[in-house]
Short mmCIF file of C-alpha atoms in Angstrom, two decimals:
data_model
loop_
_atom_site.label_atom_id
_atom_site.label_comp_id
_atom_site.label_asym_id
_atom_site.label_seq_id
_atom_site.Cartn_x
_atom_site.Cartn_y
_atom_site.Cartn_z
CA MET A 25 105.88 -54.28 -70.47
CA ALA A 26 104.99 -57.44 -68.20
CA SER A 27 103.36 -60.56 -70.08
CA PRO A 28 99.99 -61.74 -68.82
CA ARG A 29 102.07 -64.50 -67.57
CA GLN A 30 104.74 -62.78 -65.58
CA ARG A 31 101.67 -60.20 -64.29
CA ALA A 32 99.22 -63.35 -62.75
CA ALA A 33 102.27 -64.22 -60.86
CA ARG A 34 103.69 -61.21 -59.53
CA TRP A 35 99.47 -60.64 -58.28
CA ARG A 36 99.87 -63.79 -56.75
CA LEU A 37 102.21 -62.84 -54.77
CA VAL A 38 100.15 -59.73 -53.73
CA GLN A 39 98.02 -61.92 -52.61
CA TYR A 40 100.29 -64.09 -50.11
CA ALA A 41 101.83 -60.85 -49.08
CA VAL A 42 99.00 -59.83 -47.99
CA LEU A 43 97.91 -62.92 -46.01
CA ALA A 44 101.30 -63.06 -44.34
CA ILE A 45 101.21 -59.69 -43.79
CA VAL A 46 97.35 -60.34 -41.61
CA LEU A 47 98.58 -62.77 -39.87
CA VAL A 48 101.76 -62.02 -38.00
CA ALA A 49 100.68 -58.40 -37.05
CA ALA A 50 97.46 -60.44 -35.36
CA LEU A 51 100.37 -62.95 -33.88
CA LEU A 52 102.66 -60.76 -32.71
CA LEU A 53 99.69 -57.63 -32.04
CA ALA A 54 97.18 -59.86 -29.67
CA ASN A 55 97.49 -59.68 -26.31
CA TRP A 56 98.29 -63.60 -26.44
CA GLY A 57 98.04 -63.90 -22.48
CA GLU A 58 95.25 -61.45 -21.33
CA LEU A 59 93.74 -63.61 -24.59
CA LYS A 60 94.45 -67.58 -22.43
CA ARG A 61 93.60 -65.87 -19.13
CA ALA A 62 90.20 -65.29 -20.18
CA MET A 63 88.43 -67.56 -22.92
CA PHE A 64 91.70 -70.32 -23.10
CA ASP A 65 92.22 -71.36 -18.87
CA PRO A 66 93.25 -75.26 -19.35
CA ASP A 67 91.88 -75.43 -15.63
CA ILE A 68 88.30 -74.10 -16.19
CA ILE A 69 88.30 -76.38 -19.71
CA ARG A 70 88.82 -79.31 -17.31
CA GLU A 71 85.91 -78.34 -14.54
CA GLN A 72 83.81 -78.67 -17.79
CA PHE A 73 84.17 -82.17 -18.25
CA PRO A 74 82.52 -84.59 -18.60
CA ASP A 75 78.80 -83.17 -18.05
CA VAL A 76 79.55 -80.46 -20.81
CA ILE A 77 79.02 -83.70 -22.93
CA THR A 78 77.22 -86.38 -20.95
CA VAL A 79 74.22 -83.44 -19.38
CA ALA A 80 75.00 -80.48 -22.36
CA LEU A 81 75.74 -81.83 -25.61
CA LYS A 82 73.84 -84.98 -25.17
CA ASN A 83 70.64 -82.33 -24.50
CA THR A 84 71.45 -80.14 -27.70
CA LEU A 85 71.24 -83.42 -29.26
CA ILE A 86 67.98 -84.67 -28.12
CA TYR A 87 65.99 -81.51 -28.30
CA THR A 88 67.70 -80.89 -32.23
CA ALA A 89 66.84 -84.36 -33.24
CA CYS A 90 62.80 -84.42 -31.25
CA GLY A 91 62.39 -81.06 -33.07
CA PHE A 92 63.87 -82.12 -36.27
CA THR A 93 61.99 -85.15 -36.69
CA PHE A 94 58.79 -83.62 -36.21
CA GLY A 95 59.10 -80.59 -38.46
CA LEU A 96 60.40 -82.99 -41.49
CA ALA A 97 56.96 -85.05 -40.13
CA LEU A 98 55.24 -82.13 -40.51
CA GLY A 99 56.87 -80.30 -42.97
CA LEU A 100 55.66 -83.02 -45.57
CA VAL A 101 52.42 -83.34 -44.36
CA LEU A 102 52.26 -79.64 -44.44
CA ALA A 103 54.49 -79.28 -47.84
CA LEU A 104 51.04 -82.30 -49.57
CA MET A 105 48.30 -79.99 -48.08
CA ARG A 106 49.69 -77.41 -49.93
CA LEU A 107 49.97 -79.37 -53.19
CA SER A 108 46.54 -80.93 -52.27
CA SER A 109 43.34 -80.32 -54.85
CA VAL A 110 41.56 -79.51 -51.68
CA GLY A 111 41.34 -75.94 -51.33
CA PRO A 112 40.71 -75.77 -47.41
CA TYR A 113 43.53 -77.81 -46.67
CA ARG A 114 46.14 -75.38 -49.02
CA TRP A 115 44.51 -72.45 -47.20
CA ILE A 116 45.37 -73.85 -43.87
CA ALA A 117 48.94 -74.72 -44.59
CA THR A 118 50.17 -71.94 -46.25
CA GLY A 119 48.59 -70.50 -42.81
CA VAL A 120 50.11 -72.59 -40.44
CA ILE A 121 53.44 -71.51 -42.84
CA GLU A 122 53.20 -67.74 -43.00
CA LEU A 123 53.18 -68.09 -39.59
CA PHE A 124 55.57 -69.98 -38.05
CA ARG A 125 58.24 -68.32 -40.79
CA GLY A 126 57.43 -65.45 -39.93
CA LEU A 127 57.29 -65.50 -36.39
CA PRO A 128 61.08 -64.82 -34.62
CA ALA A 129 61.99 -69.50 -33.10
CA LEU A 130 61.76 -67.43 -29.31
CA VAL A 131 58.50 -65.85 -29.58
CA VAL A 132 57.05 -69.36 -30.19
CA PHE A 133 58.72 -71.08 -27.42
CA LEU A 134 57.59 -68.34 -25.14
CA ALA A 135 53.44 -68.81 -26.86
CA LEU A 136 53.90 -72.67 -26.21
CA SER A 137 55.04 -72.33 -22.42
CA VAL A 138 53.25 -69.43 -20.90
CA GLY A 139 49.58 -70.04 -23.76
CA VAL A 140 49.03 -73.31 -23.65
CA PRO A 141 48.54 -73.58 -19.96
CA LEU A 142 46.94 -70.50 -19.98
CA ALA A 143 44.73 -71.75 -22.45
CA PHE A 144 44.39 -75.12 -21.20
CA PRO A 145 45.24 -75.34 -17.42
CA ASP A 146 44.49 -78.99 -17.32
CA ARG A 147 46.54 -79.98 -19.67
CA GLU A 148 50.26 -80.20 -19.77
CA ILE A 149 52.75 -80.85 -23.45
CA PRO A 150 53.48 -83.87 -22.48
CA PHE A 151 56.75 -84.84 -21.38
CA GLY A 152 57.79 -81.58 -20.18
CA ASN A 153 60.23 -79.26 -21.33
CA LEU A 154 60.56 -82.00 -23.83
CA GLY A 155 57.63 -82.18 -25.20
CA THR A 156 57.71 -78.07 -25.54
CA VAL A 157 61.10 -77.87 -27.05
CA THR A 158 59.66 -80.66 -29.60
CA LEU A 159 56.42 -78.83 -30.41
CA ALA A 160 58.38 -75.76 -30.91
CA LEU A 161 61.28 -76.04 -33.37
CA GLY A 162 59.47 -78.90 -34.77
CA LEU A 163 56.52 -75.69 -35.50
CA VAL A 164 59.59 -73.54 -36.82
CA GLY A 165 61.72 -76.24 -38.46
CA GLY A 166 58.21 -77.81 -40.21
CA ALA A 167 56.94 -74.53 -41.84
CA TYR A 168 60.25 -73.75 -43.20
CA MET A 169 60.60 -77.10 -44.49
CA ALA A 170 57.62 -77.97 -45.89
CA GLU A 171 58.60 -75.16 -48.56
CA THR A 172 61.54 -77.02 -49.45
CA ILE A 173 59.39 -80.32 -49.45
CA ARG A 174 56.82 -78.86 -52.29
CA ALA A 175 59.60 -77.53 -53.98
CA GLY A 176 61.64 -80.47 -54.64
CA ILE A 177 58.09 -82.55 -55.13
CA GLN A 178 57.62 -79.86 -58.04
CA ALA A 179 61.01 -80.34 -59.23
CA VAL A 180 60.43 -84.52 -59.82
CA PRO A 181 59.99 -84.63 -63.43
CA LYS A 182 55.72 -85.28 -64.33
CA GLY A 183 57.02 -88.49 -66.05
CA GLN A 184 58.07 -90.57 -63.45
CA MET A 185 54.20 -89.96 -61.99
CA GLU A 186 52.59 -91.17 -65.23
CA ALA A 187 55.39 -93.71 -65.36
CA ALA A 188 54.13 -95.18 -61.54
CA ARG A 189 50.27 -94.75 -62.16
CA SER A 190 50.70 -96.37 -65.42
CA LEU A 191 51.47 -99.53 -64.13
CA GLY A 192 48.94 -99.44 -61.73
CA MET A 193 50.21 -97.39 -58.47
CA SER A 194 47.85 -95.36 -56.70
CA HIS A 195 48.71 -90.89 -56.35
CA ALA A 196 49.58 -91.85 -52.97
CA ARG A 197 51.41 -95.02 -53.39
CA ALA A 198 53.61 -93.79 -56.33
CA MET A 199 54.54 -90.23 -54.16
CA LEU A 200 55.50 -92.58 -51.68
CA SER A 201 57.60 -94.92 -53.57
CA VAL A 202 58.31 -93.33 -56.48
CA VAL A 203 58.14 -88.78 -56.53
CA ILE A 204 58.82 -88.08 -52.68
CA PRO A 205 62.47 -89.88 -52.78
CA GLN A 206 63.24 -88.27 -55.12
CA ALA A 207 62.62 -84.92 -54.28
CA PHE A 208 64.46 -85.38 -50.39
CA ARG A 209 67.93 -86.59 -53.43
CA VAL A 210 67.15 -83.14 -54.74
CA ILE A 211 66.64 -81.17 -51.25
CA LEU A 212 69.20 -82.58 -48.89
CA PRO A 213 71.56 -79.55 -48.49
CA PRO A 214 68.59 -77.10 -47.79
CA LEU A 215 66.97 -79.86 -45.34
CA THR A 216 71.37 -80.18 -43.80
CA ASN A 217 70.83 -76.53 -43.52
CA GLU A 218 67.65 -76.35 -41.66
CA LEU A 219 68.79 -79.02 -38.56
CA ILE A 220 71.95 -76.63 -38.74
CA LEU A 221 69.69 -74.20 -37.78
CA LEU A 222 67.95 -76.07 -35.59
CA THR A 223 70.90 -77.33 -33.15
CA LYS A 224 71.21 -73.60 -32.78
CA ASP A 225 67.52 -72.68 -32.49
CA SER A 226 67.10 -75.57 -29.72
CA SER A 227 69.66 -73.09 -27.38
CA LEU A 228 65.61 -70.87 -27.10
CA VAL A 229 64.63 -73.81 -24.90
CA TYR A 230 66.10 -71.83 -21.65
CA ILE A 231 63.17 -69.45 -21.73
CA LEU A 232 61.52 -72.40 -20.11
CA GLY A 233 63.39 -72.67 -16.91
CA LEU A 234 65.45 -76.03 -17.07
CA SER A 235 66.61 -78.21 -14.78
CA TYR A 236 70.80 -78.75 -14.85
CA GLN A 237 70.18 -82.07 -15.63
CA GLU A 238 67.74 -79.64 -18.65
CA TYR A 239 70.59 -77.86 -19.52
CA GLU A 240 71.85 -77.81 -23.06
CA LEU A 241 74.83 -75.88 -24.08
CA THR A 242 73.90 -72.26 -24.07
CA LYS A 243 73.00 -72.41 -21.25
CA PHE A 244 75.01 -74.88 -19.29
CA GLY A 245 77.83 -72.29 -21.20
CA ARG A 246 76.31 -69.53 -19.86
CA GLU A 247 75.63 -70.86 -16.50
CA GLY A 248 79.52 -72.20 -16.30
CA MET A 249 81.03 -68.35 -17.58
CA ASN A 250 78.70 -66.91 -14.73
CA THR A 251 80.70 -69.03 -12.60
CA ALA A 252 83.84 -69.14 -13.82
CA ALA A 253 83.52 -65.33 -14.77
CA ASN A 254 85.31 -66.06 -17.42
CA LEU A 255 84.46 -67.03 -21.76
CA THR A 256 86.50 -70.61 -21.24
CA PRO A 257 82.78 -72.40 -21.11
CA ILE A 258 81.30 -70.29 -23.80
CA ILE A 259 84.85 -71.64 -26.19
CA VAL A 260 84.03 -74.83 -24.78
CA ILE A 261 80.49 -75.24 -25.77
CA GLY A 262 81.08 -73.19 -28.87
CA LEU A 263 83.78 -76.09 -30.09
CA CYS A 264 80.87 -78.42 -29.26
CA TYR A 265 78.96 -76.88 -31.34
CA LEU A 266 81.46 -77.69 -34.24
CA LEU A 267 81.58 -80.99 -32.92
CA ILE A 268 78.22 -81.87 -33.93
CA THR A 269 77.38 -79.31 -37.39
CA VAL A 270 81.00 -79.99 -39.51
CA PRO A 271 80.83 -84.03 -39.22
CA LEU A 272 76.41 -83.47 -40.58
CA SER A 273 77.82 -81.27 -42.95
CA ILE A 274 80.74 -84.62 -44.36
CA VAL A 275 77.80 -87.02 -43.88
CA VAL A 276 75.72 -85.37 -46.05
CA ARG A 277 78.30 -84.44 -48.83
CA ARG A 278 79.09 -88.46 -48.51
CA LEU A 279 75.55 -88.49 -49.10
CA GLU A 280 75.48 -86.15 -51.81
CA SER A 281 77.84 -87.68 -53.79
CA ARG A 282 76.23 -91.48 -53.84
CA ALA A 283 73.34 -90.00 -54.49
CA GLU A 284 74.37 -88.31 -57.81
CA ARG A 285 75.98 -91.25 -58.61
CA ALA A 286 72.74 -93.22 -58.53
CA ARG A 287 71.26 -90.49 -60.91
CA MET B 27 42.90 -114.59 -79.50
CA THR B 28 40.45 -113.17 -82.66
CA THR B 29 41.55 -112.06 -85.83
CA GLU B 30 38.14 -110.96 -86.26
CA LYS B 31 38.29 -107.23 -87.71
CA ARG B 32 35.40 -104.72 -87.58
CA THR B 33 35.81 -101.09 -89.11
CA SER B 34 32.81 -99.25 -88.04
CA ALA B 35 31.56 -98.68 -84.55
CA THR B 36 28.19 -99.64 -83.94
CA ALA B 37 26.29 -98.88 -80.96
CA GLY B 38 25.40 -100.29 -77.64
CA ASP B 39 27.66 -102.56 -75.75
CA ALA B 40 31.30 -102.22 -75.93
CA ARG B 41 33.04 -104.52 -79.22
CA HIS B 42 33.53 -108.22 -78.12
CA GLY B 43 36.50 -109.28 -78.80
CA ALA B 44 38.25 -105.46 -79.37
CA ALA B 45 41.01 -104.47 -76.73
CA ILE B 46 40.68 -101.27 -76.80
CA ASP B 47 37.62 -99.22 -78.14
CA VAL B 48 36.99 -95.93 -78.39
CA ARG B 49 33.77 -93.90 -79.19
CA ASP B 50 33.08 -90.36 -80.21
CA LEU B 51 36.26 -89.48 -78.23
CA HIS B 52 36.67 -84.89 -77.63
CA LYS B 53 39.50 -83.71 -75.56
CA TYR B 54 39.86 -79.97 -74.88
CA PHE B 55 43.40 -78.61 -73.38
CA GLY B 56 41.26 -75.19 -72.13
CA ASP B 57 39.82 -73.85 -75.67
CA ASN B 58 41.68 -76.59 -77.78
CA GLU B 59 39.93 -79.13 -78.83
CA VAL B 60 42.93 -81.39 -79.34
CA LEU B 61 40.89 -84.57 -79.99
CA LYS B 62 37.67 -83.91 -82.20
CA GLY B 63 35.33 -87.16 -81.84
CA ILE B 64 37.59 -90.06 -82.65
CA ASP B 65 35.94 -93.45 -83.02
CA PHE B 66 38.77 -96.46 -83.14
CA HIS B 67 39.19 -99.30 -82.10
CA VAL B 68 42.38 -101.98 -80.99
CA ASP B 69 41.27 -105.57 -81.43
CA ASN B 70 43.08 -108.49 -79.32
CA GLY B 71 46.49 -109.10 -80.96
CA GLN B 72 46.43 -106.77 -83.43
CA VAL B 73 49.57 -104.07 -83.77
CA VAL B 74 48.00 -100.39 -84.90
CA CYS B 75 50.05 -97.25 -85.54
CA VAL B 76 49.19 -93.97 -84.84
CA ILE B 77 50.78 -91.44 -87.12
CA GLY B 78 50.15 -88.35 -88.03
CA PRO B 79 51.94 -84.41 -87.41
CA SER B 80 53.05 -82.89 -84.60
CA GLY B 81 50.19 -81.29 -83.02
CA SER B 82 47.59 -83.88 -84.26
CA GLY B 83 46.45 -85.61 -81.61
CA LYS B 84 47.99 -89.14 -81.78
CA SER B 85 49.68 -88.77 -78.22
CA THR B 86 46.83 -87.46 -76.20
CA LEU B 87 44.62 -90.49 -77.71
CA LEU B 88 47.34 -93.13 -76.42
CA ARG B 89 47.24 -91.39 -73.70
CA CYS B 90 43.82 -90.62 -73.02
CA VAL B 91 43.52 -94.57 -73.29
CA ASN B 92 44.94 -95.31 -70.17
CA MET B 93 43.48 -91.74 -68.65
CA LEU B 94 46.74 -90.20 -68.04
CA GLU B 95 44.77 -87.56 -69.82
CA THR B 96 41.12 -86.66 -69.14
CA PRO B 97 38.28 -87.55 -72.15
CA THR B 98 36.21 -84.10 -71.88
CA LYS B 99 33.55 -86.11 -73.71
CA GLY B 100 33.24 -89.97 -75.00
CA GLN B 101 33.88 -93.43 -74.24
CA ILE B 102 37.17 -95.86 -73.79
CA PHE B 103 36.46 -99.68 -73.66
CA VAL B 104 39.42 -101.01 -72.70
CA GLU B 105 38.97 -105.32 -72.54
CA GLY B 106 34.78 -104.47 -72.43
CA GLU B 107 35.51 -102.26 -69.23
CA GLU B 108 34.84 -98.72 -69.36
CA ILE B 109 37.75 -96.87 -68.35
CA THR B 110 36.31 -94.03 -68.84
CA ASP B 111 33.53 -94.44 -66.03
CA PRO B 112 33.85 -91.82 -63.13
CA ASP B 113 33.47 -95.45 -60.76
CA ALA B 114 36.14 -97.80 -62.75
CA ASP B 115 38.78 -98.95 -60.96
CA VAL B 116 41.19 -97.18 -63.26
CA ASP B 117 44.53 -97.87 -61.15
CA ARG B 118 43.60 -102.02 -61.64
CA LEU B 119 42.76 -101.29 -65.89
CA ARG B 120 45.77 -99.24 -65.58
CA SER B 121 47.84 -102.18 -64.33
CA ARG B 122 47.14 -104.30 -67.59
CA ILE B 123 47.90 -102.07 -69.91
CA GLY B 124 51.77 -101.16 -70.61
CA MET B 125 52.69 -97.84 -71.54
CA VAL B 126 56.45 -97.08 -72.54
CA PHE B 127 56.61 -93.28 -72.81
CA GLN B 128 59.42 -91.48 -74.85
CA GLN B 129 62.01 -90.27 -72.72
CA PHE B 130 61.82 -93.53 -70.92
CA ASN B 131 60.24 -92.44 -67.33
CA LEU B 132 62.66 -95.13 -65.40
CA PHE B 133 62.53 -94.43 -61.99
CA PRO B 134 66.50 -93.56 -61.14
CA HIS B 135 66.24 -93.68 -58.02
CA MET B 136 66.03 -97.54 -58.29
CA THR B 137 68.65 -100.26 -60.33
CA VAL B 138 67.34 -101.41 -63.27
CA LEU B 139 66.32 -105.30 -61.02
CA ARG B 140 64.65 -102.83 -58.33
CA ASN B 141 62.00 -100.64 -61.43
CA LEU B 142 60.56 -103.76 -62.92
CA THR B 143 59.42 -105.58 -59.63
CA ILE B 144 58.68 -102.07 -57.41
CA ALA B 145 54.87 -102.03 -59.31
CA GLN B 146 55.08 -106.33 -58.77
CA GLN B 147 55.35 -106.33 -55.38
CA ARG B 148 52.97 -103.27 -54.84
CA VAL B 149 50.53 -103.27 -57.57
CA LYS B 150 50.34 -106.96 -57.93
CA LYS B 151 51.24 -107.89 -54.33
CA ARG B 152 53.79 -110.58 -55.69
CA GLY B 153 56.31 -111.71 -53.58
CA ARG B 154 59.53 -111.37 -53.79
CA PRO B 155 61.72 -113.86 -55.08
CA GLU B 156 58.11 -114.07 -58.17
CA ALA B 157 58.60 -110.71 -58.93
CA VAL B 158 62.30 -110.76 -59.54
CA GLU B 159 62.48 -113.82 -61.55
CA VAL B 160 59.44 -112.16 -63.07
CA ALA B 161 61.70 -109.08 -63.56
CA ARG B 162 65.13 -110.88 -65.05
CA ARG B 163 63.07 -113.23 -67.67
CA ASN B 164 61.82 -109.98 -69.21
CA LEU B 165 65.18 -108.41 -69.19
CA ALA B 166 66.67 -111.58 -70.35
CA LYS B 167 64.15 -110.70 -73.31
CA VAL B 168 64.83 -107.41 -74.52
CA GLY B 169 68.63 -108.87 -73.87
CA LEU B 170 70.01 -106.81 -70.72
CA ALA B 171 70.18 -109.91 -68.41
CA ASP B 172 73.32 -108.35 -67.52
CA LYS B 173 72.02 -105.11 -66.61
CA GLU B 174 69.68 -105.97 -62.88
CA SER B 175 72.23 -103.96 -60.49
CA ALA B 176 72.76 -101.05 -62.70
CA TYR B 177 71.00 -97.76 -62.30
CA PRO B 178 69.35 -95.81 -65.60
CA ALA B 179 71.59 -93.16 -65.07
CA HIS B 180 74.20 -95.32 -66.53
CA LEU B 181 72.62 -96.78 -69.51
CA SER B 182 72.85 -95.82 -73.17
CA GLY B 183 69.20 -93.80 -74.36
CA GLY B 184 68.71 -97.28 -76.20
CA GLN B 185 68.97 -99.34 -73.24
CA MET B 186 66.77 -97.46 -70.75
CA GLN B 187 63.66 -97.78 -73.07
CA ARG B 188 64.60 -101.71 -73.07
CA VAL B 189 64.42 -101.63 -69.50
CA ALA B 190 61.45 -99.41 -69.67
CA ILE B 191 59.96 -102.02 -72.48
CA ALA B 192 60.62 -105.05 -69.48
CA ARG B 193 59.29 -103.09 -66.80
CA ALA B 194 55.45 -102.50 -68.49
CA LEU B 195 55.76 -106.06 -69.53
CA SER B 196 56.22 -107.85 -66.21
CA MET B 197 53.74 -107.01 -64.63
CA ASP B 198 51.88 -109.15 -67.65
CA PRO B 199 49.90 -106.48 -69.18
CA ASP B 200 47.19 -107.82 -71.94
CA MET B 201 48.28 -104.57 -74.02
CA MET B 202 51.22 -101.71 -74.62
CA LEU B 203 50.61 -98.49 -75.14
CA PHE B 204 53.86 -97.15 -76.87
CA ASP B 205 53.52 -93.01 -77.38
CA GLU B 206 56.59 -91.97 -79.98
CA PRO B 207 59.24 -95.09 -78.52
CA THR B 208 62.04 -94.61 -80.35
CA SER B 209 61.89 -90.54 -81.21
CA ALA B 210 64.11 -89.29 -78.34
CA LEU B 211 66.80 -91.83 -79.53
CA ASP B 212 70.06 -91.77 -81.61
CA PRO B 213 69.09 -92.96 -84.73
CA GLU B 214 72.03 -96.32 -83.69
CA LEU B 215 70.60 -97.16 -81.03
CA VAL B 216 66.53 -97.27 -82.64
CA GLY B 217 66.64 -100.96 -84.38
CA ASP B 218 67.37 -102.28 -81.30
CA VAL B 219 64.04 -100.88 -79.71
CA LEU B 220 62.16 -101.65 -82.67
CA ALA B 221 63.90 -104.72 -82.48
CA VAL B 222 61.83 -105.66 -79.75
CA MET B 223 58.97 -104.59 -80.39
CA LYS B 224 58.44 -107.24 -83.44
CA ASP B 225 59.45 -109.88 -81.34
CA LEU B 226 57.10 -108.78 -79.37
CA ALA B 227 54.22 -107.92 -82.12
CA ALA B 228 55.00 -111.71 -83.01
CA GLU B 229 53.97 -113.36 -79.81
CA GLY B 230 50.51 -111.42 -80.42
CA MET B 231 51.01 -108.56 -78.32
CA THR B 232 47.37 -106.22 -78.09
CA MET B 233 49.67 -102.89 -79.61
CA MET B 234 49.35 -99.38 -79.93
CA VAL B 235 51.86 -97.39 -80.87
CA VAL B 236 51.92 -93.42 -81.53
CA THR B 237 55.45 -93.49 -84.18
CA HIS B 238 57.59 -91.97 -86.94
CA GLU B 239 58.89 -95.56 -88.18
CA MET B 240 56.72 -96.22 -91.24
CA GLY B 241 58.61 -98.87 -92.03
CA PHE B 242 58.20 -100.35 -88.35
CA ALA B 243 54.25 -99.38 -89.57
CA ARG B 244 54.92 -100.87 -92.76
CA GLU B 245 55.75 -103.94 -91.53
CA VAL B 246 55.07 -104.48 -88.33
CA GLY B 247 51.59 -102.81 -88.18
CA ASP B 248 48.13 -104.42 -88.51
CA LYS B 249 46.14 -101.42 -88.95
CA LEU B 250 47.85 -97.50 -89.96
CA VAL B 251 45.55 -94.45 -89.30
CA PHE B 252 46.53 -91.33 -89.92
CA MET B 253 45.06 -89.05 -87.14
CA ASP B 254 45.98 -84.56 -88.46
CA GLY B 255 43.94 -81.80 -86.70
CA GLY B 256 42.78 -83.81 -83.96
CA VAL B 257 40.38 -86.29 -86.23
CA ILE B 258 41.58 -89.53 -87.70
CA VAL B 259 41.80 -88.97 -91.10
CA GLU B 260 42.55 -92.44 -93.09
CA GLU B 261 42.77 -95.66 -91.70
CA GLY B 262 43.67 -98.77 -93.29
CA LEU B 263 45.87 -101.94 -94.17
CA PRO B 264 49.54 -100.13 -93.21
CA SER B 265 50.96 -100.70 -96.80
CA GLU B 266 48.06 -99.90 -98.72
CA VAL B 267 47.98 -96.75 -96.53
CA LEU B 268 51.35 -95.97 -97.23
CA ALA B 269 51.80 -97.13 -100.93
CA ASN B 270 47.90 -95.41 -102.28
CA PRO B 271 47.42 -92.70 -99.60
CA GLN B 272 43.21 -91.38 -100.12
CA HIS B 273 42.98 -88.21 -98.58
CA GLU B 274 45.08 -85.40 -99.63
CA ARG B 275 46.21 -84.26 -96.14
CA THR B 276 47.43 -87.55 -95.88
CA GLN B 277 49.78 -87.89 -99.09
CA SER B 278 51.16 -84.66 -98.51
CA PHE B 279 52.21 -85.85 -95.12
CA LEU B 280 54.09 -89.10 -96.19
CA SER B 281 55.38 -87.07 -98.62
CA LYS B 282 57.12 -84.97 -96.81
CA VAL B 283 57.82 -88.29 -94.00
CA LEU B 284 59.08 -90.84 -96.24
#
């Protein structure tokens, strides 16, 4: 009979062995030459630069930042409306949230790009495609963030509002200085998730019909793939997405641990 | 400052000199009547301690004074101004009434100094240098001058409560309300907070204190109010009420806590 300690050691050994076998099998069995030709062609990689950064990555960042900023503002307004004592505000907010949370982002993009020009033939959404993408991403993101922000506000203990009011602050001032800053500490992780989701959703902008200077990463990658008849451009833009999202996660983790210390 | 004492409620305008004047106050939570007609006043410079079993309505009474709870019926005058008037500027009146909570309710995302300056700047519209000066003076007063850049999470309960007192004092209030200020503290930390409150009373601050600290009530209080079941059962000089309670409910409560 083996002791529990021996059994645990043996079990750990088995786990390492499985991992090693899988890795070795992948290494030996994969057709590396073919893979390299179809997905990691150095010449094609070189061709992607500098435009993949100066055009595509830049535009993805701009679209996401605009959409997220508008969405955050909209989400905050919707959250406060949901918590309002005025009935119609609550109903409107609930309706907007349910609508844009339930619709696929692609449908929202289509509705805005086709529906708005039909409804208002003499007007245009300002700033062209950037305006449309800001609106569409903002509506989708805002609807999600509204519920997150509302939950965050409700998670702040009631005593915080009472203490602020007892010092003579108005309800609005107490919200702004005391409750909302604490709410945002709580909801930093889910908001980061939303930002990462929006980064990827920004690829739906292709539906608007873009000029080359407006290409974002996914559109750029697809065009590159078609031109080169090779998957390499997709790998390049995939890495570019990670270039955005991984540092973002690291920054937020830092912010979280800092907020934790202040708590 | 008046030392005049009145014992019975009079009709008409607010009693002159009364810092807090509560008349026929009723408060319902749903169908539950928590306050059943309270008549009560605190004179300027007086320290009034309110005692009673839990659920007696003493905290609700205190919270009605600065309108954290809205009374169902009745009037409350603060320095002669009716805070229960629907047209009253409640925010302005609250800024003159300091409040200290059982759970401290410090703002955890701000340093101690910022806790003390934010309302001064946002409500009293003081400039930052003046607000900081006032804050430092009050921190020194509660013996925490060295903690101004700490966050509340790094303080002990007793320190947090003293910061909360300093925060309220930084608004230069006319009176202070204390809602069981030592009930959430470890026993060895209670003394520090009570000492600060004693100093405050000695300076002539008007205070209304909901408490279980009978020693504090006896030593510092000018008046002791015993509440039970939403009414004031008995009130009078603390030494007399504690030594010689007239009402049977007061006797039975005191026999359990003393």
